CSV table of C-alpha atoms and ligand atoms in Angstrom, one decimal:
chain,number,residue,atom,x,y,z
A,1,MET,CA,71.9,101.2,106.1
A,2,LEU,CA,69.5,104.1,105.8
A,3,ALA,CA,68.1,103.2,102.4
A,4,PHE,CA,68.0,99.4,102.9
A,5,VAL,CA,67.3,99.1,106.6
A,6,TRP,CA,66.0,102.1,108.5
A,7,LEU,CA,63.7,103.5,105.8
A,8,PRO,CA,62.1,100.1,105.0
A,9,ILE,CA,61.5,99.5,108.7
A,10,ALA,CA,59.9,102.9,109.1
A,11,ALA,CA,57.8,102.3,106.0
A,12,ILE,CA,56.6,98.9,107.1
A,13,SER,CA,55.7,100.3,110.5
A,14,ALA,CA,53.8,103.2,109.0
A,15,LEU,CA,51.8,100.8,106.8
A,16,HIS,CA,51.3,98.6,109.8
A,17,TYR,CA,49.9,101.3,112.0
A,18,GLY,CA,47.8,102.7,109.1
A,19,THR,CA,46.1,99.4,108.2
A,20,GLY,CA,42.7,98.6,109.7
A,21,MET,CA,42.1,95.4,111.8
A,22,GLU,CA,39.8,94.0,109.1
A,23,HIS,CA,42.7,93.3,106.8
A,24,ALA,CA,44.3,90.5,108.8
A,25,TRP,CA,46.2,89.2,105.8
A,26,VAL,CA,47.9,92.6,105.2
A,27,HIS,CA,49.1,92.5,108.8
A,28,ASP,CA,50.4,89.0,108.3
A,29,ILE,CA,52.5,90.1,105.3
A,30,LEU,CA,53.7,93.3,107.0
A,31,ARG,CA,54.7,91.5,110.2
A,32,ARG,CA,56.9,89.2,108.1
A,33,SER,CA,58.4,91.8,105.9
A,34,TYR,CA,60.4,93.1,108.8
A,35,TYR,CA,62.7,90.1,108.4
A,36,LEU,CA,64.1,91.5,105.1
A,37,PRO,CA,65.6,94.7,106.5
A,38,ILE,CA,66.9,92.8,109.6
A,39,VAL,CA,68.8,90.3,107.4
A,40,ILE,CA,70.1,93.1,105.2
A,41,ALA,CA,71.2,94.9,108.4
A,42,ALA,CA,73.3,91.9,109.2
A,43,PHE,CA,75.1,92.0,105.9
A,44,LEU,CA,75.6,95.7,106.0
A,45,GLY,CA,76.3,96.3,109.7
A,46,GLY,CA,77.4,92.9,111.1
A,47,LEU,CA,76.1,91.7,114.5
A,48,ARG,CA,75.7,95.3,115.8
A,49,GLY,CA,73.6,96.4,112.8
A,50,ALA,CA,71.4,93.3,112.9
A,51,ALA,CA,70.8,93.5,116.7
A,52,LEU,CA,70.0,97.2,116.4
A,53,ALA,CA,67.6,96.6,113.6
A,54,ALA,CA,65.9,93.7,115.5
A,55,LEU,CA,65.6,95.9,118.7
A,56,ILE,CA,64.2,98.9,116.8
A,57,THR,CA,61.7,96.6,114.9
A,58,SER,CA,60.6,95.1,118.2
A,59,ALA,CA,60.2,98.5,119.8
A,60,LEU,CA,58.1,99.7,116.8
A,61,TYR,CA,56.0,96.6,116.7
A,62,VAL,CA,55.2,96.1,120.4
A,63,PRO,CA,52.9,99.1,120.7
A,64,HIS,CA,51.1,98.1,117.5
A,65,ALA,CA,50.8,94.5,118.5
A,66,PHE,CA,49.4,95.0,122.0
A,67,LEU,CA,48.4,98.6,122.8
A,68,GLY,CA,46.5,100.1,119.8
A,69,HIS,CA,42.6,100.1,120.0
A,70,HIS,CA,41.4,100.3,116.5
A,71,HIS,CA,44.5,99.6,114.4
A,72,HIS,CA,46.3,96.9,116.3
A,73,ASP,CA,47.6,93.7,114.7
A,74,PRO,CA,44.6,91.2,114.9
A,75,ALA,CA,46.9,88.1,115.2
A,76,GLY,CA,46.9,86.0,118.3
A,77,THR,CA,49.1,87.0,121.3
A,78,LEU,CA,51.2,83.9,121.1
A,79,GLU,CA,51.9,84.5,117.4
A,80,LYS,CA,52.9,88.1,118.1
A,81,VAL,CA,55.2,87.2,121.0
A,82,LEU,CA,56.8,84.5,118.9
A,83,GLU,CA,57.3,87.0,116.0
A,84,ILE,CA,59.2,89.4,118.3
A,85,VAL,CA,61.3,86.6,119.7
A,86,LEU,CA,62.1,85.6,116.1
A,87,TYR,CA,63.0,89.1,115.0
A,88,ASN,CA,65.7,89.1,117.6
A,89,GLY,CA,66.7,85.5,117.0
A,90,VAL,CA,67.0,86.0,113.3
A,91,GLY,CA,68.9,89.2,113.9
A,92,ALA,CA,71.4,87.5,116.2
A,93,ALA,CA,71.9,84.5,113.9
A,94,ALA,CA,72.2,86.5,110.7
A,95,GLY,CA,74.5,89.0,112.4
A,96,THR,CA,76.8,86.3,113.8
A,97,LEU,CA,77.0,84.6,110.4
A,98,ALA,CA,77.7,87.9,108.7
A,99,GLU,CA,80.4,88.6,111.3
A,100,LEU,CA,82.1,85.3,110.8
A,101,GLU,CA,82.0,85.8,107.0
A,102,ARG,CA,83.6,89.2,107.4
A,103,ARG,CA,86.3,87.9,109.6
A,104,ARG,CA,87.1,85.1,107.2
A,105,ARG,CA,87.3,87.5,104.3
A,106,ARG,CA,89.6,89.8,106.3
A,107,GLU,CA,91.9,86.8,107.1
A,108,LEU,CA,91.9,85.7,103.5
A,109,GLN,CA,92.8,89.2,102.3
A,110,ARG,CA,95.6,89.3,104.8
A,111,ALA,CA,97.0,86.0,103.7
A,112,LEU,CA,96.7,87.1,100.1
A,113,ASP,CA,98.6,90.3,100.8
A,114,GLU,CA,101.3,88.4,102.7
A,115,GLN,CA,101.6,86.0,99.8
A,116,GLN,CA,101.9,88.7,97.3
A,117,ALA,CA,104.7,90.4,99.3
A,118,LEU,CA,106.5,87.1,99.5
A,119,ILE,CA,106.2,86.5,95.8
A,120,GLY,CA,107.6,89.9,95.2
A,121,GLN,CA,110.6,89.2,97.5
A,122,LEU,CA,111.2,85.8,95.9
A,123,VAL,CA,111.2,87.3,92.4
A,124,ARG,CA,113.6,89.9,93.6
A,125,ALA,CA,115.8,87.3,95.3
A,126,GLY,CA,115.8,85.2,92.2
A,127,ARG,CA,116.7,88.1,89.9
A,128,LEU,CA,119.5,89.1,92.3
A,129,SER,CA,121.0,85.7,92.6
A,130,ALA,CA,121.0,85.1,88.8
A,131,LEU,CA,122.6,88.5,88.4
A,132,GLY,CA,125.0,87.7,91.2
A,133,GLN,CA,126.5,84.8,89.2
A,134,VAL,CA,127.0,86.9,86.1
A,135,VAL,CA,128.5,89.7,88.1
A,136,ALA,CA,130.8,87.3,89.9
A,137,GLY,CA,132.1,85.9,86.6
A,138,ILE,CA,132.7,89.3,85.0
A,139,THR,CA,134.3,90.7,88.1
A,140,HIS,CA,136.6,87.8,88.5
A,141,GLU,CA,137.8,88.3,84.9
A,142,ILE,CA,138.3,92.0,85.5
A,143,LYS,CA,140.1,91.7,88.9
A,144,ASN,CA,143.1,89.8,87.6
A,145,PRO,CA,144.2,92.4,85.0
A,146,LEU,CA,143.3,95.1,87.4
A,147,HIS,CA,145.6,93.6,90.0
A,148,ALA,CA,148.4,93.5,87.5
A,149,LEU,CA,147.8,97.2,86.5
A,150,ALA,CA,147.8,98.3,90.2
A,151,GLY,CA,151.0,96.3,90.8
A,152,THR,CA,152.8,97.9,87.9
A,153,ALA,CA,151.5,101.3,88.8
A,154,GLU,CA,153.1,101.0,92.2
A,155,ILE,CA,156.5,100.3,90.5
A,156,VAL,CA,156.2,103.1,88.0
A,157,ASP,CA,154.9,105.7,90.5
A,158,PRO,CA,158.3,106.7,92.0
A,159,LEU,CA,159.8,107.1,88.5
A,160,ILE,CA,157.6,110.0,87.7
A,161,PRO,CA,158.9,113.1,89.6
A,162,ALA,CA,156.5,115.5,91.2
A,163,GLU,CA,157.5,118.4,89.0
A,164,ALA,CA,157.1,116.4,85.7
A,165,GLU,CA,154.5,117.5,83.3
A,166,GLU,CA,153.1,114.0,83.1
A,167,ARG,CA,152.6,113.8,86.9
A,168,ALA,CA,149.0,115.2,86.8
A,169,MET,CA,148.0,112.7,84.1
A,170,TRP,CA,149.6,109.9,86.1
A,171,GLU,CA,147.6,110.9,89.2
A,172,ILE,CA,144.4,110.7,87.2
A,173,HIS,CA,145.5,107.3,86.0
A,174,VAL,CA,146.2,106.0,89.6
A,175,ARG,CA,143.0,107.5,91.0
A,176,GLU,CA,140.8,105.9,88.3
A,177,LEU,CA,142.6,102.6,88.9
A,178,ARG,CA,141.7,102.8,92.6
A,179,ARG,CA,138.1,103.6,91.7
A,180,LEU,CA,137.9,100.6,89.4
A,181,GLU,CA,139.3,98.5,92.2
A,182,ARG,CA,136.7,99.8,94.6
A,183,ILE,CA,133.9,99.2,92.1
A,184,ALA,CA,135.2,95.6,91.5
A,185,GLU,CA,135.2,95.1,95.3
A,186,ARG,CA,131.7,96.3,95.5
A,187,PHE,CA,130.6,94.0,92.7
A,188,LEU,CA,132.3,91.1,94.4
A,189,SER,CA,130.5,91.7,97.7
A,190,PHE,CA,127.3,91.8,95.7
A,191,ALA,CA,128.0,88.4,94.2
A,192,ARG,CA,129.4,86.8,97.4
A,193,PRO,CA,127.6,83.6,98.4
A,194,GLY,CA,125.5,83.2,101.5
A,195,PRO,CA,126.4,84.0,105.1
A,196,SER,CA,129.5,82.1,106.0
A,197,GLU,CA,129.6,82.5,109.8
A,198,LEU,CA,126.1,82.2,111.3
A,199,ALA,CA,126.1,82.8,115.0
A,200,LEU,CA,123.5,83.7,117.5
A,201,LEU,CA,123.9,87.4,118.1
A,202,ASP,CA,122.0,90.4,119.6
A,203,LEU,CA,120.8,92.6,116.8
A,204,ARG,CA,121.3,95.6,119.2
A,205,GLU,CA,125.0,94.9,118.9
A,206,VAL,CA,124.8,95.5,115.2
A,207,ALA,CA,123.1,98.8,115.9
A,208,THR,CA,125.7,99.8,118.5
A,209,ARG,CA,128.5,98.9,116.2
A,210,LEU,CA,127.0,100.9,113.4
A,211,GLY,CA,126.8,103.9,115.7
A,212,GLU,CA,130.5,103.6,116.5
A,213,LEU,CA,131.4,103.1,112.8
A,214,ILE,CA,129.7,106.2,111.6
A,215,ASP,CA,130.3,108.4,114.7
A,216,ALA,CA,133.3,110.3,113.3
A,217,GLU,CA,131.9,110.9,109.9
A,218,ALA,CA,128.6,112.0,111.3
A,219,ARG,CA,130.4,114.5,113.5
A,220,GLY,CA,132.3,115.8,110.5
A,221,LYS,CA,129.1,116.3,108.5
A,222,GLY,CA,127.2,117.8,111.4
A,223,ILE,CA,124.7,114.9,111.4
A,224,LYS,CA,123.0,113.9,114.6
A,225,VAL,CA,122.9,110.2,115.3
A,226,GLU,CA,120.3,108.9,117.7
A,227,LEU,CA,120.5,105.4,119.0
A,228,GLU,CA,117.4,103.8,120.5
A,229,LEU,CA,117.8,100.3,121.9
A,230,GLY,CA,115.4,98.4,124.0
A,231,GLU,CA,116.2,96.7,127.3
A,232,ARG,CA,115.8,93.2,126.1
A,233,PRO,CA,118.3,91.4,123.8
A,234,LEU,CA,117.1,90.6,120.2
A,235,TRP,CA,118.6,87.3,119.3
A,236,VAL,CA,119.0,86.5,115.7
A,237,LEU,CA,121.0,84.0,113.7
A,238,GLY,CA,123.4,85.9,111.4
A,239,ASP,CA,126.8,86.8,110.1
A,240,ARG,CA,128.0,89.8,112.2
A,241,ASP,CA,130.0,91.4,109.4
A,242,GLN,CA,127.4,91.0,106.8
A,243,LEU,CA,124.7,92.4,109.0
A,244,ALA,CA,126.9,95.3,109.8
A,245,SER,CA,127.5,95.8,106.1
A,246,VAL,CA,123.7,96.0,105.5
A,247,ALA,CA,123.4,98.6,108.2
A,248,LEU,CA,126.4,100.6,106.9
A,249,ASN,CA,125.1,100.6,103.3
A,250,VAL,CA,121.8,102.0,104.5
A,251,ALA,CA,123.5,104.5,106.8
A,252,VAL,CA,125.8,105.7,104.0
A,253,ASN,CA,122.8,106.3,101.7
A,254,ALA,CA,121.1,108.2,104.5
A,255,PHE,CA,124.2,110.4,105.0
A,256,GLU,CA,124.2,111.1,101.3
A,257,ALA,CA,120.5,112.0,101.4
A,258,ILE,CA,120.9,114.5,104.2
A,259,ALA,CA,124.4,115.7,103.5
A,260,GLY,CA,125.0,119.4,103.6
A,261,ARG,CA,122.0,120.2,105.8
A,262,GLY,CA,122.8,118.6,109.1
A,263,GLY,CA,120.0,116.3,109.6
A,264,VAL,CA,119.2,113.4,111.9
A,265,LEU,CA,119.8,109.6,111.5
A,266,ARG,CA,118.0,107.5,114.0
A,267,ILE,CA,119.0,103.9,114.5
A,268,SER,CA,116.6,101.7,116.5
A,269,ALA,CA,116.4,98.0,117.2
A,270,ALA,CA,113.2,96.4,118.6
A,271,ALA,CA,111.1,93.3,118.5
A,272,ASP,CA,108.0,93.2,116.3
A,273,GLY,CA,106.0,90.1,116.6
A,274,PRO,CA,108.2,87.1,115.4
A,275,SER,CA,110.8,89.5,114.0
A,276,ALA,CA,113.7,91.5,115.3
A,277,CYS,CA,113.8,94.8,113.5
A,278,LEU,CA,116.7,97.1,112.8
A,279,ARG,CA,115.4,100.5,111.6
A,280,LEU,CA,117.3,103.4,110.2
A,281,GLU,CA,115.4,106.6,109.7
A,282,ASN,CA,116.6,109.9,108.3
A,283,ASP,CA,114.9,113.2,108.0
A,284,GLY,CA,115.8,113.6,104.3
A,285,PRO,CA,113.2,114.3,101.6
A,286,ALA,CA,110.7,111.5,100.8
A,287,ILE,CA,111.5,109.1,98.1
A,288,PRO,CA,108.9,109.1,95.2
A,289,GLU,CA,106.7,106.0,95.5
A,290,ALA,CA,107.7,104.8,92.0
A,291,GLU,CA,111.3,104.8,93.0
A,292,LEU,CA,110.7,103.0,96.3
A,293,ALA,CA,109.7,99.8,94.5
A,294,ARG,CA,112.9,99.7,92.4
A,295,LEU,CA,115.4,100.9,95.1
A,296,PHE,CA,116.7,97.4,95.9
A,297,ASP,CA,117.2,96.5,92.2
A,298,PRO,CA,120.9,96.4,91.2
A,299,PHE,CA,122.2,99.4,89.3
A,300,VAL,CA,119.4,101.7,90.4
A,301,SER,CA,121.1,104.9,91.6
A,302,GLY,CA,120.0,108.4,92.0
A,303,ARG,CA,123.6,109.6,92.4
A,304,ALA,CA,126.1,110.3,89.6
A,305,GLN,CA,128.9,108.5,91.5
A,306,GLY,CA,126.7,105.6,92.8
A,307,THR,CA,127.0,102.1,91.4
A,308,GLY,CA,123.4,101.3,92.7
A,309,LEU,CA,124.6,98.2,94.4
A,310,GLY,CA,124.5,99.2,98.0
A,311,LEU,CA,120.8,98.3,98.6
A,312,ALA,CA,120.9,95.3,96.2
A,313,ILE,CA,123.7,93.9,98.4
A,314,ALA,CA,121.7,94.7,101.5
A,315,SER,CA,118.7,93.0,100.1
A,316,ARG,CA,120.6,89.9,99.1
A,317,ILE,CA,122.1,89.6,102.6
A,318,ALA,CA,118.8,90.0,104.2
A,319,ASP,CA,117.3,87.3,102.0
A,320,GLN,CA,120.2,85.0,102.8
A,321,HIS,CA,119.4,85.5,106.5
A,322,GLY,CA,115.8,84.5,105.9
A,323,GLY,CA,114.8,88.1,106.5
A,324,THR,CA,113.6,91.1,104.5
A,325,ILE,CA,114.6,94.7,104.1
A,326,GLU,CA,112.1,97.4,103.1
A,327,ALA,CA,112.0,101.1,102.5
A,328,ALA,CA,109.2,103.4,103.2
A,329,ASN,CA,108.4,107.1,103.6
A,330,GLY,CA,107.6,107.4,107.3
A,331,GLY,CA,109.2,107.9,110.7
A,332,LEU,CA,111.5,110.9,110.5
A,333,GLY,CA,111.1,111.0,106.8
A,334,VAL,CA,112.6,108.0,105.1
A,335,ALA,CA,112.8,104.7,107.0
A,336,PHE,CA,114.6,101.4,106.1
A,337,THR,CA,113.7,98.4,108.1
A,338,LEU,CA,115.7,95.1,108.3
A,339,ARG,CA,113.6,92.3,109.6
A,340,LEU,CA,115.1,89.0,110.8
A,341,PRO,CA,113.5,86.0,112.5
A,342,LEU,CA,113.7,86.4,116.2
A,343,ARG,CA,115.4,83.4,117.9
A,344,GLU,CA,115.4,81.9,121.4
A,345,ALA,CA,118.6,82.6,123.4
A,346,GLY,CA,119.4,78.9,123.4
A,347,SER,CA,118.8,78.1,119.8
A,348,LYS,CA,121.5,76.5,117.7
A,349,ALA,CA,123.2,78.0,114.6
A,350,GLY,CA,122.4,76.4,111.2
A,351,GLY,CA,118.6,76.7,110.9
A,352,GLY,CA,116.7,79.5,109.3
A,353,ALA,CA,119.1,81.2,107.0
A,354,ARG,CA,119.0,80.5,103.3
A,355,GLY,CA,122.2,80.1,101.4
B,401,ATP,N1,117.7,107.4,102.7
B,401,ATP,C1,117.6,107.7,101.4
B,401,ATP,N2,117.0,108.8,101.0
B,401,ATP,C2,116.8,109.1,99.7
B,401,ATP,N3,117.2,108.3,98.7
B,401,ATP,C3,117.8,107.2,99.0
B,401,ATP,C4,118.0,106.8,100.4
B,401,ATP,N4,118.6,105.6,100.4
B,401,ATP,C5,118.8,105.3,99.1
B,401,ATP,N5,118.3,106.2,98.3
B,401,ATP,C6,118.3,106.2,96.8
B,401,ATP,O1,118.5,104.9,96.4
B,401,ATP,C7,119.5,104.8,95.5
B,401,ATP,C8,120.1,103.4,95.5
B,401,ATP,O2,120.9,103.2,96.7
B,401,ATP,P1,122.1,102.2,96.6
B,401,ATP,O3,122.8,102.2,97.9
B,401,ATP,O4,121.6,100.9,96.1
B,401,ATP,O5,123.0,102.8,95.5
B,401,ATP,P2,124.0,104.0,95.5
B,401,ATP,O6,124.1,104.5,96.9
B,401,ATP,O7,123.5,105.0,94.5
B,401,ATP,O8,125.3,103.4,95.1
B,401,ATP,P3,126.3,102.5,96.0
B,401,ATP,O9,125.7,102.3,97.3
B,401,ATP,O10,126.4,101.2,95.2
B,401,ATP,O11,127.6,103.2,96.0
B,401,ATP,C9,120.4,105.9,95.8
B,401,ATP,O12,121.2,106.3,94.8
B,401,ATP,C10,119.4,107.0,96.2
B,401,ATP,O13,118.9,107.7,95.1
B,402,MG,MG1,124.5,103.3,98.6
């Protein structure tokens, strides 16, 4: 603004005041050169900048036009008044146009950002659903022999006495078998198709239920759980158990992140524009930005024992509910937000969710 508006206006005014009345044509040119900085002010400073430039120009020009004795602008009074009116008119018009243009550009940028986020989510969802089918196939094949192994282990178990040398080995065998079963179960829940029982429910209930589910464990680990629920119900269309599983997956991760050092887990549910949000914040260390982007991809885990499926499952369920889940460093430290379309209390099940 200084270089392209204020200095030029000052320079034109100085020349104006310094030019004698005999050079009428110079005055004509100078009087009209004011338009340039006024229009530039519109582009650089919007309506405010243009109006200010027009007013300052008028204020600088008026004494020169009407008050000076030897050096005033020799043009006719009507012409000079018209010029001043035009300074302000052009300033207002250019400023308004620039303002409109700016607003349009902002809206365009916002739409672009939204679209990019949506594309990212779609890509993620597509990748997850393709992977889901593969995982379902493999898991299915693994589950049957696993079932047989578990069944026979149950029969063999009483045959190995507690004092036998092989008992320790046997225990490892059974423990690992259980672990395999748990992992298979986890893979299956990742691959499970869309929400089966859509019902209108209050997202605050999911938060309350989560609070109850984790209460005992939190106490055992010395973790403080804070529940923040609004007054008004947050109606969403969803599968109660699957939404609870999303919340639980995120909460378990949070517990792991703050384990051993007390810590706080804050569960809150609130409306945000057209969405109902369930937010889980913990005061654990921030997650590096590079990891944040991949957190919801399957098999991404920062833990030795993790399968890296918890958040992939959560993401898939959110997607099947027509919602999103995102992670960010913020709030208490790390925050996960599940966002679902907010419904009217009277709306019917069946719309909205994707299968
Ligand atoms: N609140 C959190 N703070 C820090 N890191 C987190 C948090 N939540 C998730 N993570 C990181 O994201 C990784 C992926 O989480 P995810 O739940 O998908 O897998 P997992 O917990 O490792 O395994 P699984 O849940 O399948 O047993 C975690 O291993 C952890 O490194
Ligand atoms: Mg997990």
